[in-house]
Amino acid sequence: MTAVDDRSSVETDGTASSGLYTYDLAPTKKEGRRWGAYNVFTLWANDVHSLGNYAFAIGLFALGLNVWGILAAFALASVLLFLLLTLSGFMGHKTGVPFPVMSRIAFGIRGAKIPAVVRGLVAIAWFGIQTYLASSVLSTLLVTMFPGLKSLDTNSILGQSTLGWITFLALWALQVLIVSYGMQMIRRYMAFAAPTTLITMCALAAWMFWRADGSISMSIDSPLSGGEMWLQILQGAALWVVIYGTFVLNFCDFTRSARSRGSIVRGNVIGIPVNMLFFAVIVAVLSGAQFKLDGHVITSPTDIVRTIPNMFLLAIASLALIALTVAVNLMANFVAPIYALVNLFPQRLNFRRAGMVSAVVGLVILPWNLYNSPVVVNYFLGGLGALLGPLFGVIMADYWLLRKARVNVPDLYSDAAQGDYHYRHGFNPRAVWAFLPSAAIAVVVALVPFFSAVAGFSWFVGAILAAVLYAAIADRSMQTRDVDGESIAVAAE
């Protein structure tokens, strides 16, 4: 049969179903993959230094962790993330498939829609929120440069001022434009944004260190100590991993284009342990220097950017933060829902159309209202986020423990009853049975006030429970075949 995409025509071996196989969901050819160690590194150079991550890390300083405690939390988190992301990345490199297709291995060709939808919903909501945060920085910059625009920032239309709508739609359209050119353009944009981000944050930290006369406060006036300090270090490390709970699921969306396992390992080593500790040092300098200067703890690098006395430098720093936020958004919150939507509607959507649908949904949900509602953020997004751990646990246990990384890639696209991933009407009931109770427990731990002391560990609780439960009830009598997907593969972007 022939699967047709508006970009190209792909010949398959006759076993692929049109409801499961499209150009965008097809495995990538091993020959011609372009993502090297630097490209993998740029993922983390952009994402680690996001505004949200700085706000989280600076919050650890405000909660009472001293500089050494912050470094310890990030050192522990970086080791855990390096291991998790490397395991997830290897899956993408071996199979060449995106996350929704990867999920078919454990959940079945139809059941894979469950993890794809959960991951996609979280991503779409955060796509809108991150675009709103970037637009707020741009609005502030424009008002500072052109005070006359302040009159456009005083009214409210569906919760946003006129200036807010203008800046939001401008950045929204920019991201849609970049995505319309596919993964190759996303790769190029991240390669540009990464050094820009690192240089800007280094310069900002150096400037603050100079303002503080070459020294910083190592902690707030009443820092944590003893067991309380170590508990906060462990919770900080766990929450940092939770922040990347989305990425450890769909890292294969990017590593399916990686040249080799070595590229993934080298890019992860520099991008995660090295880069994260570098990030922690910048956080320590920014928060410690500001606290020394006036006794206040900043909430975000934007608080410092606004104090830059030179208008030109202020504009450069603000634009760098906006470029960074766009890069993070494209990588973490745009690609995932695109593949999820293509997987849900393979005969109607391709990468470009799915990107537009995702962007429109991210707009019509009026994300600023979501962000400004603690109930929505904590219960809706927090609850969905808690589901990601159990999904990861099931998928990892199935791939690494049960199958020993043996995958029949062509059968991921076959709806034949005898296919390796057909299970029961396309669903693997054992995966669902392992996921549901683990997810319920993870959500309870994350959201019920009684468990607030351990809420930060909800991702780990769900992931470990799901992995253990699935390993216990999985069908170990099934045959596992290792067949590559070269016969139905398309060129990597």
XYZ file of C-alpha atoms in Angstrom:
493
model
C 0.000 0.000 0.000
C 1.061 3.644 -0.298
C 0.755 6.136 2.544
C 0.510 9.659 1.185
C 1.465 12.906 2.896
C 1.220 16.279 1.206
C 5.007 16.578 1.456
C 5.937 13.203 0.034
C 4.836 9.736 -0.888
C 6.087 6.802 1.154
C 6.087 3.193 0.035
C 5.516 0.639 2.794
C 5.867 -3.111 2.784
C 2.104 -3.601 2.611
C 1.522 -4.226 6.336
C 1.087 -0.647 7.576
C -2.431 0.588 8.273
C -3.450 4.009 6.985
C -5.001 4.662 10.392
C -1.658 4.137 12.121
C 0.957 5.202 9.591
C 1.622 8.645 8.098
C 4.729 10.490 6.983
C 4.973 12.310 10.320
C 4.475 9.184 12.450
C 6.760 6.961 10.354
C 10.144 5.862 11.707
C 13.156 7.840 10.513
C 15.867 6.305 8.349
C 19.103 5.670 10.185
C 21.069 7.114 7.297
C 20.859 10.886 7.206
C 19.948 11.601 10.843
C 21.353 15.044 11.664
C 21.006 15.602 15.398
C 24.473 15.515 16.943
C 25.669 16.097 20.505
C 25.462 19.885 20.078
C 21.810 19.711 19.023
C 20.960 17.555 22.034
C 22.879 19.986 24.238
C 20.904 22.950 22.870
C 17.685 21.310 24.053
C 18.914 21.585 27.621
C 20.807 24.864 27.187
C 17.441 26.409 26.315
C 15.095 24.471 28.543
C 17.143 24.455 31.754
C 17.522 28.242 31.639
C 13.804 28.949 31.195
C 12.135 31.697 33.225
C 9.940 29.175 35.019
C 12.966 27.150 36.080
C 14.719 30.233 37.414
C 11.610 31.129 39.417
C 11.549 27.601 40.869
C 15.265 27.552 41.732
C 15.257 31.027 43.261
C 12.273 29.853 45.299
C 14.560 27.291 46.968
C 16.755 30.157 48.168
C 13.656 31.970 49.462
C 12.534 28.821 51.301
C 15.784 28.785 53.248
C 18.234 26.613 51.340
C 21.727 28.045 51.325
C 23.876 28.121 48.193
C 25.459 24.748 48.954
C 22.037 23.210 49.521
C 20.835 24.491 46.146
C 23.918 23.045 44.452
C 23.340 19.701 46.209
C 19.689 19.581 45.113
C 20.602 20.227 41.496
C 23.511 17.802 41.547
C 21.197 15.015 42.727
C 18.452 15.984 40.262
C 20.896 16.157 37.347
C 22.144 12.613 37.978
C 18.580 11.264 38.081
C 17.573 13.186 34.966
C 20.654 12.141 33.052
C 19.812 8.470 33.660
C 16.084 8.824 32.890
C 16.554 10.954 29.774
C 19.336 8.769 28.411
C 17.159 5.653 28.733
C 14.275 7.478 27.055
C 16.558 8.904 24.364
C 17.992 5.519 23.468
C 14.453 4.306 22.717
C 13.959 7.056 20.166
C 17.318 6.434 18.509
C 16.767 2.693 18.177
C 13.220 2.814 16.805
C 13.149 6.212 15.095
C 9.520 6.763 16.151
C 7.813 9.665 17.995
C 6.292 9.295 21.454
C 2.685 8.432 20.448
C 4.010 5.515 18.377
C 6.487 4.514 21.077
C 3.559 4.219 23.500
C 2.011 1.544 21.284
C 4.670 -0.911 22.439
C 3.247 -1.026 25.970
C -0.343 0.207 25.610
C -1.231 -1.247 22.195
C -1.894 0.372 18.850
C -5.175 1.894 20.121
C -4.394 2.181 23.819
C -1.431 4.449 23.025
C -3.904 7.275 22.555
C -4.207 7.433 26.378
C -0.627 8.579 27.140
C -0.500 10.714 23.985
C -3.652 12.638 24.980
C -2.472 13.154 28.576
C 0.921 14.416 27.401
C -0.709 16.578 24.727
C -3.195 18.242 27.091
C -0.465 19.224 29.533
C 1.658 20.588 26.687
C -1.093 22.647 25.032
C -1.990 24.340 28.315
C 1.637 25.184 29.057
C 2.215 26.328 25.464
C -0.391 29.021 25.992
C 0.904 29.925 29.456
C 4.549 30.208 28.348
C 3.535 32.351 25.362
C 1.638 34.607 27.776
C 4.687 34.906 30.074
C 6.922 35.837 27.129
C 4.349 38.375 25.917
C 4.332 39.965 29.392
C 8.095 40.534 29.139
C 7.636 42.034 25.669
C 4.805 44.299 26.865
C 6.944 45.564 29.748
C 9.828 46.247 27.381
C 7.634 48.152 24.913
C 6.099 50.327 27.640
C 9.585 51.093 28.994
C 10.869 52.064 25.553
C 7.690 53.821 24.426
C 5.800 55.187 27.463
C 2.922 56.301 25.269
C 1.924 52.647 24.849
C 0.930 52.476 28.516
C -2.565 53.647 27.561
C -2.997 50.362 25.654
C -2.140 48.392 28.776
C -4.906 49.635 31.078
C -8.060 48.068 29.628
C -9.232 44.452 29.682
C -10.540 42.320 26.826
C -11.213 38.755 27.997
C -8.636 39.261 30.731
C -5.939 40.836 28.541
C -5.174 44.444 27.731
C -4.964 45.621 24.126
C -1.167 45.694 24.337
C -1.212 42.237 25.923
C -3.244 40.888 23.026
C -0.891 42.471 20.480
C 2.270 41.037 22.054
C 0.684 37.633 22.717
C -0.559 37.271 19.141
C 2.797 38.418 17.750
C 4.725 35.741 19.665
C 1.985 33.194 18.994
C 2.293 33.830 15.240
C 6.111 33.650 15.396
C 5.957 30.185 16.936
C 3.368 28.985 14.442
C 5.614 30.219 11.623
C 8.655 28.367 12.974
C 6.713 25.135 13.470
C 5.243 25.365 9.969
C 8.737 24.644 8.620
C 9.025 21.410 10.618
C 11.527 19.913 13.044
C 14.506 21.088 11.002
C 13.588 24.733 11.604
C 12.988 24.040 15.302
C 16.482 22.494 15.488
C 17.998 25.576 13.836
C 16.145 27.983 16.090
C 17.312 26.176 19.217
C 20.891 26.156 17.927
C 20.642 29.956 17.659
C 18.821 30.539 20.957
C 21.091 28.363 23.141
C 24.303 30.460 22.964
C 22.231 33.657 23.131
C 20.639 32.434 26.354
C 23.890 31.323 27.969
C 25.709 34.559 27.126
C 22.812 36.675 28.422
C 22.481 34.833 31.732
C 26.252 34.833 32.274
C 26.385 38.563 31.610
C 23.441 39.179 33.945
C 25.092 37.162 36.738
C 28.440 38.930 36.209
C 26.752 42.329 36.341
C 24.958 41.434 39.593
C 28.201 40.099 41.096
C 29.900 43.403 40.227
C 27.018 45.406 41.732
C 27.372 43.390 44.959
C 31.089 44.297 45.173
C 32.294 40.815 44.272
C 30.485 38.824 46.951
C 27.027 37.365 47.627
C 24.883 36.287 50.547
C 25.131 32.531 50.945
C 21.621 32.281 52.408
C 18.711 34.291 53.746
C 18.831 35.474 57.363
C 17.243 32.293 58.786
C 18.424 29.362 56.629
C 17.253 25.781 57.052
C 19.531 23.340 58.826
C 19.744 19.701 59.841
C 17.014 17.286 58.783
C 14.742 20.096 57.599
C 17.438 21.252 55.195
C 18.052 17.772 53.810
C 14.327 17.186 53.335
C 14.131 20.413 51.329
C 17.154 19.335 49.255
C 15.474 16.008 48.446
C 12.146 17.693 47.676
C 13.870 20.280 45.503
C 15.645 17.545 43.535
C 12.410 15.558 43.172
C 10.426 18.587 42.006
C 13.120 19.396 39.449
C 12.702 15.897 38.012
C 8.909 16.397 38.026
C 9.370 19.565 35.959
C 10.992 17.353 33.330
C 8.368 14.620 33.681
C 6.964 15.706 30.332
C 10.327 15.579 28.617
C 11.372 12.164 29.842
C 8.252 10.829 28.144
C 8.649 12.382 24.712
C 12.419 12.859 24.436
C 12.211 10.297 21.637
C 10.461 12.953 19.509
C 13.917 14.520 19.191
C 16.336 11.597 19.527
C 14.603 9.766 16.661
C 16.799 12.071 14.559
C 19.985 11.525 16.612
C 23.050 10.268 14.743
C 24.136 7.818 17.436
C 23.784 6.785 21.058
C 27.063 8.565 21.678
C 25.528 11.837 20.474
C 22.733 11.445 23.006
C 25.108 10.619 25.867
C 27.541 13.453 25.093
C 24.755 15.971 24.602
C 23.079 14.861 27.829
C 26.294 14.955 29.858
C 27.049 18.556 28.900
C 23.405 19.609 28.794
C 22.249 18.079 32.075
C 24.856 17.589 34.862
C 27.294 20.259 33.625
C 24.685 22.738 32.420
C 22.403 22.270 35.441
C 25.194 22.937 37.909
C 26.152 25.983 35.841
C 22.482 27.029 36.072
C 22.547 26.526 39.863
C 25.626 28.766 40.147
C 23.851 31.540 38.195
C 20.808 31.166 40.468
C 23.055 31.443 43.530
C 24.739 34.587 42.191
C 21.493 36.299 41.132
C 19.565 35.563 44.317
C 22.530 35.949 46.681
C 23.692 39.226 45.149
C 20.212 40.753 45.202
C 19.718 39.685 48.829
C 23.025 41.267 49.775
C 22.079 44.497 48.028
C 18.655 45.101 49.587
C 17.631 42.099 51.683
C 15.008 40.985 49.151
C 14.750 37.717 47.214
C 13.887 38.112 43.554
C 11.215 35.895 41.999
C 12.574 35.790 38.433
C 15.484 37.094 36.308
C 12.996 39.578 34.829
C 13.048 41.400 38.187
C 16.761 42.058 37.644
C 16.451 42.797 33.928
C 14.014 45.620 34.716
C 16.676 47.309 36.863
C 19.264 47.540 34.043
C 19.955 51.288 33.742
C 20.966 51.277 30.068
C 17.996 51.141 27.691
C 19.922 49.355 24.935
C 21.177 46.653 27.304
C 17.706 46.369 28.825
C 16.239 45.732 25.375
C 18.920 43.154 24.504
C 18.409 41.262 27.773
C 14.615 41.314 27.451
C 14.697 40.095 23.856
C 17.082 37.299 24.887
C 14.634 36.181 27.604
C 11.804 36.236 25.061
C 13.856 34.216 22.553
C 14.617 31.746 25.324
C 10.973 31.349 26.313
C 9.976 30.763 22.693
C 12.682 28.088 22.351
C 11.492 26.316 25.507
C 7.905 26.499 24.333
C 8.641 25.036 20.903
C 10.631 22.205 22.362
C 8.655 21.254 25.451
C 5.090 22.311 24.677
C 4.549 22.441 20.917
C 6.095 19.292 19.456
C 4.346 16.879 21.853
C 0.734 17.924 21.094
C 1.505 18.026 17.383
C 2.461 14.348 17.342
C -0.434 13.530 19.685
C -2.928 15.167 17.304
C -1.423 13.501 14.233
C -1.718 10.186 16.068
C -5.386 10.863 16.885
C -6.322 12.014 13.371
C -3.669 10.544 11.060
C -5.756 10.790 7.893
C -6.679 14.444 8.434
C -3.676 16.057 10.082
C 0.001 16.344 9.283
C 2.735 18.113 11.280
C 1.843 21.580 9.980
C -1.942 21.273 10.361
C -1.623 19.708 13.798
C 0.656 22.567 14.811
C -2.024 25.063 13.806
C -4.742 23.162 15.690
C -2.554 22.982 18.786
C -1.761 26.689 18.583
C -5.416 27.655 18.150
C -6.423 25.581 21.172
C -3.592 27.168 23.154
C -5.074 30.557 22.230
C -8.796 29.970 22.785
C -8.283 28.583 26.309
C -7.175 32.121 27.265
C -4.056 30.854 29.057
C -3.544 34.000 31.172
C -6.762 33.130 33.009
C -5.453 29.611 33.646
C -2.117 30.931 34.908
C -3.794 33.423 37.232
C -6.066 30.751 38.731
C -4.325 28.731 41.470
C -7.165 26.209 41.393
C -6.670 25.455 37.700
C -2.883 25.341 37.894
C -2.751 23.215 41.034
C -5.622 20.831 40.447
C -6.008 20.543 36.678
C -2.428 20.902 35.499
C -1.009 19.450 38.713
C -3.299 16.451 38.452
C -2.441 15.858 34.812
C 1.246 16.225 35.608
C 0.971 13.544 38.286
C -0.230 11.113 35.591
C 3.040 11.384 33.687
C 5.018 9.363 36.245
C 2.841 6.233 35.955
C 2.913 6.481 32.160
C 6.700 6.622 32.245
C 6.835 3.669 34.638
C 4.712 1.417 32.431
C 6.522 2.321 29.205
C 10.009 1.946 30.684
C 9.196 -1.360 32.401
C 7.745 -2.759 29.183
C 10.616 -1.638 26.955
C 13.644 -2.255 29.163
C 12.593 -4.961 31.652
C 10.232 -7.147 29.632
C 11.323 -6.698 26.020
C 15.006 -5.971 26.680
C 14.825 -3.234 23.999
C 13.579 -5.666 21.345
C 10.964 -3.946 19.155
C 9.171 -5.030 16.008
C 8.887 -1.558 14.482
C 6.728 -2.449 11.430
C 4.110 -4.019 13.730
C 3.711 -0.675 15.497
C 1.865 0.393 12.346
C -0.121 -2.803 11.768
C -3.712 -3.343 12.886
C -3.563 -7.055 12.047
C -4.929 -9.227 14.853
C -1.700 -11.256 14.903
C 0.461 -8.137 15.226
C 2.814 -7.893 18.198
C 1.041 -4.832 19.596
C -2.579 -5.625 18.840
C -3.139 -7.183 22.275
C -6.929 -7.133 22.886
C -8.688 -5.018 20.252
C -5.663 -2.752 20.137
C -5.451 -2.239 23.908
C -3.075 -3.878 26.369
C -5.336 -4.347 29.424
C -2.385 -5.184 31.684
C -0.758 -1.834 30.956
C -4.040 -0.059 31.692
C -4.503 -2.036 34.923
C -1.011 -1.068 36.049
C -1.509 2.566 35.069
C -4.911 3.312 36.644
C -4.273 2.503 40.341
C -0.763 3.972 40.163
C -2.140 7.147 38.593
C -4.886 7.412 41.208
C -2.350 7.150 44.039
C 0.005 9.662 42.369
C -2.817 12.202 41.948
C -3.895 11.783 45.574
C -0.323 12.295 46.784
C 0.044 15.353 44.543
C -3.247 17.095 45.366
C -4.624 16.008 48.761
C -3.451 18.449 51.466
C -2.814 15.622 53.944
C 0.124 14.469 51.767
C 1.520 17.966 51.168
C 4.808 17.071 52.878
C 5.541 14.425 50.236
C 3.593 15.913 47.315
C 6.847 16.718 45.552
C 7.592 12.999 45.251
C 4.291 12.148 43.482
C 5.983 11.581 40.104
C 8.367 9.034 41.612
C 5.592 7.355 43.603
C 3.508 6.903 40.450
C 6.423 5.846 38.243
C 7.774 3.242 40.666
C 4.328 1.819 41.520
C 3.377 1.534 37.848
C 6.686 -0.080 36.874
C 6.536 -2.640 39.697
C 2.866 -3.432 39.149
C 3.262 -3.796 35.392
C 6.348 -5.975 35.763
C 4.337 -8.202 38.117
C 1.229 -8.639 35.941
C 2.671 -8.381 32.390
C 2.367 -11.333 30.046
C 5.858 -12.836 30.045
C 4.903 -15.595 27.629
C 4.684 -13.248 24.654
C 7.349 -13.505 21.994
C 9.492 -10.428 21.381
C 10.925 -9.854 17.938
C 13.541 -7.263 17.060
C 12.779 -5.885 13.585
C 13.950 -2.446 12.448
C 11.697 -0.040 10.581
C 13.930 0.700 7.605
C 11.418 -0.824 5.171
C 8.812 1.827 6.060
C 11.110 4.648 7.208
C 11.228 8.226 5.935
C 14.092 10.708 5.845
C 14.929 12.287 9.190
C 14.476 16.059 9.534
